[in-house]
Coordinates of C-alpha atoms in Angstrom, one line a residue:
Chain A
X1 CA 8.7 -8.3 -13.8
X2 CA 8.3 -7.4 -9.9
X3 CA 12.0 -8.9 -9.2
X4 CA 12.8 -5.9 -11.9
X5 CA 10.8 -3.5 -10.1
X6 CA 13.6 -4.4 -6.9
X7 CA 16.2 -4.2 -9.2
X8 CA 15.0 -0.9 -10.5
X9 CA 14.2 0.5 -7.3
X10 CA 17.8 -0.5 -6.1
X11 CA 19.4 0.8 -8.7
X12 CA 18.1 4.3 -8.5
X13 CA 18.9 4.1 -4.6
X14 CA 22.6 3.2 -5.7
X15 CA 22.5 5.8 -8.5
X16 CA 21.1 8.4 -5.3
X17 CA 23.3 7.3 -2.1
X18 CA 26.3 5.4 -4.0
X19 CA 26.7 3.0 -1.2
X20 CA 28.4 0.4 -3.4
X21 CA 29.8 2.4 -6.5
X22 CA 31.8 4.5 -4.1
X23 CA 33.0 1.0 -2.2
X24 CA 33.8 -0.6 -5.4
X25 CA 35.3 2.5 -7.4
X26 CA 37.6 3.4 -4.4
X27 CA 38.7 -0.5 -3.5
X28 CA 39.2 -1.1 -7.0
X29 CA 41.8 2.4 -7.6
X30 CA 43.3 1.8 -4.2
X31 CA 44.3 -2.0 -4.5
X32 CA 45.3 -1.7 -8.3
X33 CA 47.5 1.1 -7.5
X34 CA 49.2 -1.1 -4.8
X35 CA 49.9 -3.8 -6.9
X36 CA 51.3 -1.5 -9.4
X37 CA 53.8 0.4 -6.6
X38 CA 54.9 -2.7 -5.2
X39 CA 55.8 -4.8 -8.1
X40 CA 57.8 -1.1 -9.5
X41 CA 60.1 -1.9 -12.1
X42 CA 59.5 -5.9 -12.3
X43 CA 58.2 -8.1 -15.0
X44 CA 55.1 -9.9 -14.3
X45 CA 54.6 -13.2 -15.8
X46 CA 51.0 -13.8 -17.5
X47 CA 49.5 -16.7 -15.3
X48 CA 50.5 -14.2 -12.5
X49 CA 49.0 -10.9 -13.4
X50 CA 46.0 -13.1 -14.0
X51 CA 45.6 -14.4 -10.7
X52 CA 46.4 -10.9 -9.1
X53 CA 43.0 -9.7 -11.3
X54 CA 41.0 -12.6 -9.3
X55 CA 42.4 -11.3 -6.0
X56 CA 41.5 -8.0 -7.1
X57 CA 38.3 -8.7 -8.0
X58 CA 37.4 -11.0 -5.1
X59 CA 38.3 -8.9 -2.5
X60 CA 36.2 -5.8 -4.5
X61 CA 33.3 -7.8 -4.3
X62 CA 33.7 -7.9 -0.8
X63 CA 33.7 -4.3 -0.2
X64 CA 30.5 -3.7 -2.3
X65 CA 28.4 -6.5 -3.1
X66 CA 26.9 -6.8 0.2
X67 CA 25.3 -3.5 0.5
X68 CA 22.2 -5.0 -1.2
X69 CA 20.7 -6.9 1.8
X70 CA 23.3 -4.9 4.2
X71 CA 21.7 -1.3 3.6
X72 CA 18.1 -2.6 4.0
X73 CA 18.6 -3.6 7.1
X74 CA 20.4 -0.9 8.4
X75 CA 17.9 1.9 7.3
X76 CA 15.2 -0.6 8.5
X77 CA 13.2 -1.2 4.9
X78 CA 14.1 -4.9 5.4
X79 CA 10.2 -5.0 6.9
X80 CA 8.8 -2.5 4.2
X81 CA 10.3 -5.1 0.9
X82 CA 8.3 -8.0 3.1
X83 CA 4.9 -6.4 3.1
X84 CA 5.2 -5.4 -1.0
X85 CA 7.2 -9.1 -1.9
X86 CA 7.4 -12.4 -2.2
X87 CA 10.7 -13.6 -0.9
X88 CA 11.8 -14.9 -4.2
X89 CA 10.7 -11.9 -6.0
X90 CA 13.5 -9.9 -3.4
X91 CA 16.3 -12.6 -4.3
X92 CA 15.9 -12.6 -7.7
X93 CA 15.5 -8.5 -7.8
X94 CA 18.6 -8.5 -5.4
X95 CA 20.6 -10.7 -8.1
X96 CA 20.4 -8.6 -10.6
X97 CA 21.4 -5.5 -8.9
X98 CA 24.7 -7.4 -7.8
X99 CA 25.0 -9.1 -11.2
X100 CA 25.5 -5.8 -13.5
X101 CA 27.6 -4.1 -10.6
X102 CA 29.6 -7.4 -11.1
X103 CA 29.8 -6.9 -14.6
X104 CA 30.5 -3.0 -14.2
X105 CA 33.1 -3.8 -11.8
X106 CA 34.8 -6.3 -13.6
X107 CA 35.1 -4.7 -16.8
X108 CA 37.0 -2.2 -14.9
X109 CA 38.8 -4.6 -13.3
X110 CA 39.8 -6.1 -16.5
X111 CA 40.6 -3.1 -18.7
X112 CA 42.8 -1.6 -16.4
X113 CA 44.5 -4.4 -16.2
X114 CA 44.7 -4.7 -19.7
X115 CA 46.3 -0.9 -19.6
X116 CA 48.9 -1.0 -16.4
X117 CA 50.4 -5.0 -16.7
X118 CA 51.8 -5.7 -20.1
X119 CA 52.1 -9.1 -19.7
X120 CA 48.5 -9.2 -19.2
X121 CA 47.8 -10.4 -22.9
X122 CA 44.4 -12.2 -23.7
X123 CA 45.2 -14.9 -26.5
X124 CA 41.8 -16.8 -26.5
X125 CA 39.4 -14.2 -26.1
X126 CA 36.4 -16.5 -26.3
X127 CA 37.5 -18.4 -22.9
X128 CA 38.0 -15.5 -21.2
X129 CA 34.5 -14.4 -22.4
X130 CA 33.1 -17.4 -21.5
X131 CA 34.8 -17.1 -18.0
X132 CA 33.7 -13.8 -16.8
X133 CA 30.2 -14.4 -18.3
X134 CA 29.4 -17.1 -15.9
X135 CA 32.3 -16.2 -13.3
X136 CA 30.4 -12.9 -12.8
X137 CA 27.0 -15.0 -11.9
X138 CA 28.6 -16.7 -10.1
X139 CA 29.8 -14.2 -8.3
X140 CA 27.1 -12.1 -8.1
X141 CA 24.7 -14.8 -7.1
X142 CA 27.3 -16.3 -3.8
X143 CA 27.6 -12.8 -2.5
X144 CA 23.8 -12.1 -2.8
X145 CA 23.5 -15.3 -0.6
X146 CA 25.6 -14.7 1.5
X147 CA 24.6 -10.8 2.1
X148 CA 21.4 -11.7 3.1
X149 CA 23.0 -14.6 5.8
X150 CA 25.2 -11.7 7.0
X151 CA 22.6 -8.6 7.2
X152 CA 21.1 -9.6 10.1
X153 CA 24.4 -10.5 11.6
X154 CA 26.2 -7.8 14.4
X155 CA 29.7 -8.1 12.4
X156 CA 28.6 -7.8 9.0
X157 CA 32.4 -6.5 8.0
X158 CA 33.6 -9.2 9.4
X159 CA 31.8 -12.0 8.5
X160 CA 31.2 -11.3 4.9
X161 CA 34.5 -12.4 3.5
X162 CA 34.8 -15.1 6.0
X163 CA 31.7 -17.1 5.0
X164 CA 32.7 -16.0 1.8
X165 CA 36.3 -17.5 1.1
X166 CA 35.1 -20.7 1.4
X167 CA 32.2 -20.7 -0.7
X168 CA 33.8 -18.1 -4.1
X169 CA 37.3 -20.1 -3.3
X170 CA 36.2 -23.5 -5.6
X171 CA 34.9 -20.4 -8.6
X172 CA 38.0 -18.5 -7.6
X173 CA 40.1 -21.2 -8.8
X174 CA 38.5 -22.3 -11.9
X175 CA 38.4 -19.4 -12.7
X176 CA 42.1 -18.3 -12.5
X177 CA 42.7 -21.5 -14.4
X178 CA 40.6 -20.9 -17.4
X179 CA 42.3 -16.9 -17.4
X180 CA 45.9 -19.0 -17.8
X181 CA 44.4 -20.7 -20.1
X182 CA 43.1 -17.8 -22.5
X183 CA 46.8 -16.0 -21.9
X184 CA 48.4 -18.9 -23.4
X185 CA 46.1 -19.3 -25.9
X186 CA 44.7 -22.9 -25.2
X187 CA 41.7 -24.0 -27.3
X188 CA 38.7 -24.5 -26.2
X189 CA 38.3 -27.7 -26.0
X190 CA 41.1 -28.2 -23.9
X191 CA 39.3 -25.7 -21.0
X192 CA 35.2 -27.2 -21.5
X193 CA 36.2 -29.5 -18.2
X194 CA 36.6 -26.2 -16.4
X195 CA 33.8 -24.3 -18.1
X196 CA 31.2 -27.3 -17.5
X197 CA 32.5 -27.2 -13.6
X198 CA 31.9 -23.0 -13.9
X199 CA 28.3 -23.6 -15.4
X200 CA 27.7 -26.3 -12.9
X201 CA 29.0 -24.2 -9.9
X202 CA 26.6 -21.3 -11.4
X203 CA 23.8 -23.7 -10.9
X204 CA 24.4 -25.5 -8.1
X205 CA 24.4 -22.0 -6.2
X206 CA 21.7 -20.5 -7.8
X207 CA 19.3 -23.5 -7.1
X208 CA 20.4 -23.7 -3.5
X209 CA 20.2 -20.1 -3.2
X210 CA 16.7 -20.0 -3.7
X211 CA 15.6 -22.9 -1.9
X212 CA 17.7 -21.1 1.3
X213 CA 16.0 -17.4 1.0
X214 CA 12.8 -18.5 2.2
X215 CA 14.7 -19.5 5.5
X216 CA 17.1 -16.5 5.5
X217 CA 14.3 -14.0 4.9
X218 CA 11.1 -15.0 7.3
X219 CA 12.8 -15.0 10.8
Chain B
X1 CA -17.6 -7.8 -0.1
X2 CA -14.3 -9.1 0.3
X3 CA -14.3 -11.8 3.2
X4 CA -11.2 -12.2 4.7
X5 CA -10.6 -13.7 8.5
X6 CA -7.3 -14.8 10.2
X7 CA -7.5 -17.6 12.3
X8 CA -4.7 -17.9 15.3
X9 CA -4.7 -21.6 16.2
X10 CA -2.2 -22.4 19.7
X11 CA 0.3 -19.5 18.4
X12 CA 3.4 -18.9 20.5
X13 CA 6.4 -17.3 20.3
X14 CA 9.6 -17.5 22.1
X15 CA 12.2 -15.3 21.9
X16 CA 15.3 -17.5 22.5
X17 CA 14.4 -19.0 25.8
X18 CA 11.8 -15.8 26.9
X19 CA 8.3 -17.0 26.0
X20 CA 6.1 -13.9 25.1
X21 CA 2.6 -15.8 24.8
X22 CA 1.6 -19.5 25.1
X23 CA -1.5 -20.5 22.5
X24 CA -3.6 -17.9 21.4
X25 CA -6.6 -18.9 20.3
X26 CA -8.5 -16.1 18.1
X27 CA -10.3 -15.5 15.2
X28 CA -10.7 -12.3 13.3
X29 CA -13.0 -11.2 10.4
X30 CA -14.3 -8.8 8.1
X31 CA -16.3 -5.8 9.0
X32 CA -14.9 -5.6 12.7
X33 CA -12.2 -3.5 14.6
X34 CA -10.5 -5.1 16.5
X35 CA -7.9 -4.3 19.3
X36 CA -4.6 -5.8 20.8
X37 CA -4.0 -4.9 23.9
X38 CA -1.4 -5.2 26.6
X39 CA 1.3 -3.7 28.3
X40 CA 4.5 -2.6 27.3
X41 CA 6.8 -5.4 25.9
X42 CA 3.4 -8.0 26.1
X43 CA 3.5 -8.4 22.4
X44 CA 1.1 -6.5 20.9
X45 CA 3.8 -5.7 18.0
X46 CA 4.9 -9.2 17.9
X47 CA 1.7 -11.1 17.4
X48 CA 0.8 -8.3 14.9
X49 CA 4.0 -9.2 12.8
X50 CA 2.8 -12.9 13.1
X51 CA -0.9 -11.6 12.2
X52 CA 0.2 -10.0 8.5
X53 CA 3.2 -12.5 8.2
X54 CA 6.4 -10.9 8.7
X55 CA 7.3 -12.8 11.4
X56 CA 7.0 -16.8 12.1
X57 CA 5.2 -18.3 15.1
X58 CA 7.4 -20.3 17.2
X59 CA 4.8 -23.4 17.4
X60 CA 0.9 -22.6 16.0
X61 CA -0.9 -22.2 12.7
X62 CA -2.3 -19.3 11.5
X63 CA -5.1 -19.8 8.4
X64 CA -5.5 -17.2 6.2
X65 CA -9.2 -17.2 4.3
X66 CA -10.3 -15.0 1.8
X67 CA -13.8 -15.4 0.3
X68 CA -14.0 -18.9 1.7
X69 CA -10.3 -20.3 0.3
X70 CA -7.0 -20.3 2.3
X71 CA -4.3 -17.9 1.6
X72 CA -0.7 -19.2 1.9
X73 CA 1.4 -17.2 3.9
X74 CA 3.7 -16.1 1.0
X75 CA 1.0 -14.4 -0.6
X76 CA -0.6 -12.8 2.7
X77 CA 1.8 -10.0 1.7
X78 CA -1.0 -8.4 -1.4
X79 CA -3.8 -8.7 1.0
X80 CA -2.7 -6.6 3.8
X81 CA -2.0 -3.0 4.9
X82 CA 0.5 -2.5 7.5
X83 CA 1.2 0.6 9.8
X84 CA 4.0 0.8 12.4
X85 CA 6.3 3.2 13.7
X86 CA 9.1 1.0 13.5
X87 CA 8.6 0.8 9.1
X88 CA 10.6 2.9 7.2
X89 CA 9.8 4.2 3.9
X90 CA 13.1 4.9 1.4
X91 CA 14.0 8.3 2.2
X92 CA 16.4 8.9 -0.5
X93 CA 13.1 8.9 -2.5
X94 CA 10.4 11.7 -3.2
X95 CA 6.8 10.3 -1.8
X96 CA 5.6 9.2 -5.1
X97 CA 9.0 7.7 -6.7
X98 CA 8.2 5.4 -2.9
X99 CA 4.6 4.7 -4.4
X100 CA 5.5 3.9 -7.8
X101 CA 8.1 1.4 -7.1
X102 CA 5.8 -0.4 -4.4
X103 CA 3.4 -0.8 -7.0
X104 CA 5.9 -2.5 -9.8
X105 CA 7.5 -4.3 -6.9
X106 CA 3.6 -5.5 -6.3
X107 CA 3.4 -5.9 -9.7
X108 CA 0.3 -3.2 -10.2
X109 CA -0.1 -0.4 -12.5
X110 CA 0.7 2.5 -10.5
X111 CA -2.2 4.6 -10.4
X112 CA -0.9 8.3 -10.3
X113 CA -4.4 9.3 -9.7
X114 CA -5.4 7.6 -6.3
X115 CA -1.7 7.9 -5.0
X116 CA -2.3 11.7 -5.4
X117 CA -6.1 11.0 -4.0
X118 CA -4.0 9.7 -0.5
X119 CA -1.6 12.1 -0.5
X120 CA -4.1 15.0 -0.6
X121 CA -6.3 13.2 2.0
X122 CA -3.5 13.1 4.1
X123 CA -2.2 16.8 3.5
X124 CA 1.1 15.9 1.7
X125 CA 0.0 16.7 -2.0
X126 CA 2.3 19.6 -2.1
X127 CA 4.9 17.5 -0.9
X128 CA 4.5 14.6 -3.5
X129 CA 7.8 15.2 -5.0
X130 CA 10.1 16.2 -2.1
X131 CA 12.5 13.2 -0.3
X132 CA 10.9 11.8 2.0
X133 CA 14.3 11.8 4.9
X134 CA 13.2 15.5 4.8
X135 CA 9.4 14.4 6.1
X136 CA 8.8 15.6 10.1
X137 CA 8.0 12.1 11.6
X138 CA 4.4 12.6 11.3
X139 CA 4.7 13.4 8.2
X140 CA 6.1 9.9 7.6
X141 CA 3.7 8.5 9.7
X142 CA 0.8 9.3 7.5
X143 CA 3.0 8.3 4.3
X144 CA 2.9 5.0 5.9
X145 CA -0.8 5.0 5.8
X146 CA -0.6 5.9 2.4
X147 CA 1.6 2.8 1.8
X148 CA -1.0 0.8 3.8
X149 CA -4.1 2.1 1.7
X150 CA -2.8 2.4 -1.9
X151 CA -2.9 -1.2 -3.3
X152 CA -6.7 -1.6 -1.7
X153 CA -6.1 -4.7 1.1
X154 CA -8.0 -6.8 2.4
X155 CA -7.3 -6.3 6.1
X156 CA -5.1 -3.8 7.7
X157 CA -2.9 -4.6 10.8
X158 CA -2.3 -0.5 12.7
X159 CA 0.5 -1.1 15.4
X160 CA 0.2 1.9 17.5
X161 CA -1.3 4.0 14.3
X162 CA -1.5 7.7 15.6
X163 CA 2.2 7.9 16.9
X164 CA 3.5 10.8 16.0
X165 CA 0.5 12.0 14.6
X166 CA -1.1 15.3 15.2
X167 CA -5.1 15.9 16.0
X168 CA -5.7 16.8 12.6
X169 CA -3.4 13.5 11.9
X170 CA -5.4 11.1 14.4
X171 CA -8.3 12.5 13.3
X172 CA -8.1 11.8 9.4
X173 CA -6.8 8.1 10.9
X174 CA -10.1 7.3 13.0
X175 CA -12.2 8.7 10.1
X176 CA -10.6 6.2 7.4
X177 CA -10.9 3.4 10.0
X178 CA -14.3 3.7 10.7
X179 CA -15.1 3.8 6.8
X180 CA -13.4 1.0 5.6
X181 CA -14.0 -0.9 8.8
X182 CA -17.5 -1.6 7.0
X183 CA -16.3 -3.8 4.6
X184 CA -12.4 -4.5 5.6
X185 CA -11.0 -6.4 8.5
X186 CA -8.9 -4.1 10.7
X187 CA -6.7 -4.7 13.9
X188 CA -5.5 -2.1 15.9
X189 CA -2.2 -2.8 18.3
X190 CA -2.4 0.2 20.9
X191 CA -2.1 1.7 24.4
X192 CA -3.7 4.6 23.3
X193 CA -7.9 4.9 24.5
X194 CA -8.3 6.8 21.2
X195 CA -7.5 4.7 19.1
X196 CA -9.3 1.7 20.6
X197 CA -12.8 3.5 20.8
X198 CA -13.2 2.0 17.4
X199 CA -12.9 -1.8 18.4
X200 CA -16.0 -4.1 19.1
X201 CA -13.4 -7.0 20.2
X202 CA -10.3 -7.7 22.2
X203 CA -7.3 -9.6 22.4
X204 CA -5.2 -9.0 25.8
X205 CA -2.1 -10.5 25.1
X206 CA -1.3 -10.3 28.3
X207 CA -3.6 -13.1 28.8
X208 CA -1.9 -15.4 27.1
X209 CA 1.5 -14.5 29.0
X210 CA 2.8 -17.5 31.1
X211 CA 6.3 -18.1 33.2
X212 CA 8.0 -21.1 31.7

């Protein structure tokens, strides 16, 4: 209940200052709007438009998922969350607030997709479920992670999609794979290898996530 | 009464390569004020972060006791009250919004009641509901006392308390010091005479300074 009391004190913050929604919400027009001008009157093929969605929302996350740990430090409450929390309580508080702008985000991602590419056609809508489900922890928990490495870093900009590539390309991947896969309508069984390795990439980071905080946060 | 003593056993701290002090020895307890003192850049701030935990010795232990049984550094965090020019309250919100989500973040019931108690103590009742980024500085500096005395600690660490603070300000400070100093361990970090009138006992960091 106190890791909901970050998330909830987060959230209003966002709701107040729009630090990330604004990020997200601009990145997200901007980019999608390029794609769209530069492919003009061409045809898209499927597996295509559905690795151009995990571009899209990769490089989104990187303009707003990092202004969880990121804004703390800069308006100087990183000290005031240590005096009211433990440092798990923070992560997991932290998480959440990433994980439902994850979810927000790539909703959006995915329904305007779904509106400006028409060859963007979802045939197995159960592996695609499945995909963003635990894609978008995933997601939410490797850029929480890496946020709080980077916040106390001078080149935050910089160095959050650099330590980032390496670390979202393996869920990147699988995770364009199983989108082929629910645009050409394969069964489920064919895509469980790649689901397993998604729930087992969600795990792995989540466990080593929280056994790293406790070094990231106490200096 | 609540017993609780911090123990500094051979703490040091390096800053990179720049040692600030070398093995402190020191042990503080209930009922006492203390005082750090030292000159500019000795420390004071830095051993008071290592006091209430924020910050991690370079080589030492510190033991945290309360009522006779050690406290693990992770949970030092609910037994102390910290005041410091350099924490910052959320300014985007109102001055109780900042109380009510430290106390579900603590995992208390907020108690509307003794939050408004502080806030009229410290003359900012009638500015319960306004943001706090549009608080003068002292303003925010007795906030942060607020912040220090709402959840009831068991020690309170005051690095350089009365910055910022008018008389009426210091005033209110040294009066809630010297009542809770009865039954609550309290360290004060300061240059300032006033605010060390209160202490029975020192620590010079500068004692503990040496050239590598």
């Amino acid at each position: 209940m106190k890791s909901v009391g970050v998330f909830k004190k987060d959230w209003a913050s966002e709701l107040r200052t729009r630090y990330a929604i604004n990020a997200l919400a601009m990145f997200i027009l901007v980019t999608i709007s390029v794609i769209l001008f530069s492919v003009g009157q061409e045809t898209l093929s499927g597996e295509l438009t559905g690795g151009l969605l995990w571009v899209v929302i990769f490089f989104s996350a990187m303009s707003g998922l990092s202004r969880g740990f990121v804004s703390e430090e800069e308006r100087g409450t990183t000290l005031t969350l240590h005096l009211i929390a433990k440092p798990s309580t923070i992560f997991t508080g932290k998480f959440l607030f990433n994980l439902l702008l994850v979810f927000i985000m790539n909703i959006v991602i995915f329904f305007l997709f779904l509106a400006f590419f028409d060859s963007f056609v979802i045939e197995n809508g159960l592996i695609i479920t499945l995909a963003f489900l635990f894609g978008n922890i995933g997601i939410a928990v490797s850029s929480t992670i890496i946020a709080a490495i980077i916040s106390k870093a001078n080149t935050k900009g910089t160095l959050y999609p650099v330590l980032s590539f390496p670390i979202l390309l393996p869920l990147i991947l699988i995770l364009i794979e199983l989108t082929n896969f629910a645009i050409v309508g394969t069964t489920l069984d064919e895509a469980f290898v790649d689901i397993a390795i998604l729930i087992i990439y969600d795990i792995i980071m989540i466990t080593a996530s929280y056994m790293l905080f406790d070094f990231i946060w106490n200096d | 009464m609540n017993n609780f003593s911090v123990e500094l056993n051979n703490v040091t701290k390096f800053f990179g390569r720049l040692l600030v002090f070398k093995n402190i020895n020191y042990s503080f307890t209930s009922g006492k004020v203390y005082g750090i003192t030292g000159r500019n850049g000795s420390g004071k701030s830095t051993v008071s972060r290592i006091i209430c935990g924020i910050s991690s010795a370079s080589k030492g232990k510190i033991i945290y006791s309360h009522n006779g049984t050690e406290v693990p550094r992770e949970a030092v965090y609910s037994h102390v009250g910290f005041v410091a020019p350099y924490l910052v309250l959320y300014g985007e919100f109102t001055a109780l919004e900042n109380l009510s989500y430290f106390a579900e973040i603590r995992g208390t019931e907020f108690d509307e009641e003794r939050a408004k108690f502080w806030l009229n103590e410290f003359e900012l009742y009638k500015r319960r509901n306004d943001l706090l980024k549009g608080f003068s500085s002292g303003m925010q500096q007795r906030m942060k006392f607020i912040f220090a005395l709402i959840h009831n600690p068991d020690f309170f660490i005051l690095d350089e308390p009365t910055s910022n603070l008018d008389v009426a300000g210091k005033n209110k400070v040294y009066e809630i010091i010297e009542k809770t100093a009865r039954e609550k361990l309290i360290i004060v970090a300061s240059n300032e005479e006033s605010d060390l009138e209160l202490c029975s006992e020192f620590l010079n960091v500068e004692e503990f300074k040496a050239v590598r």
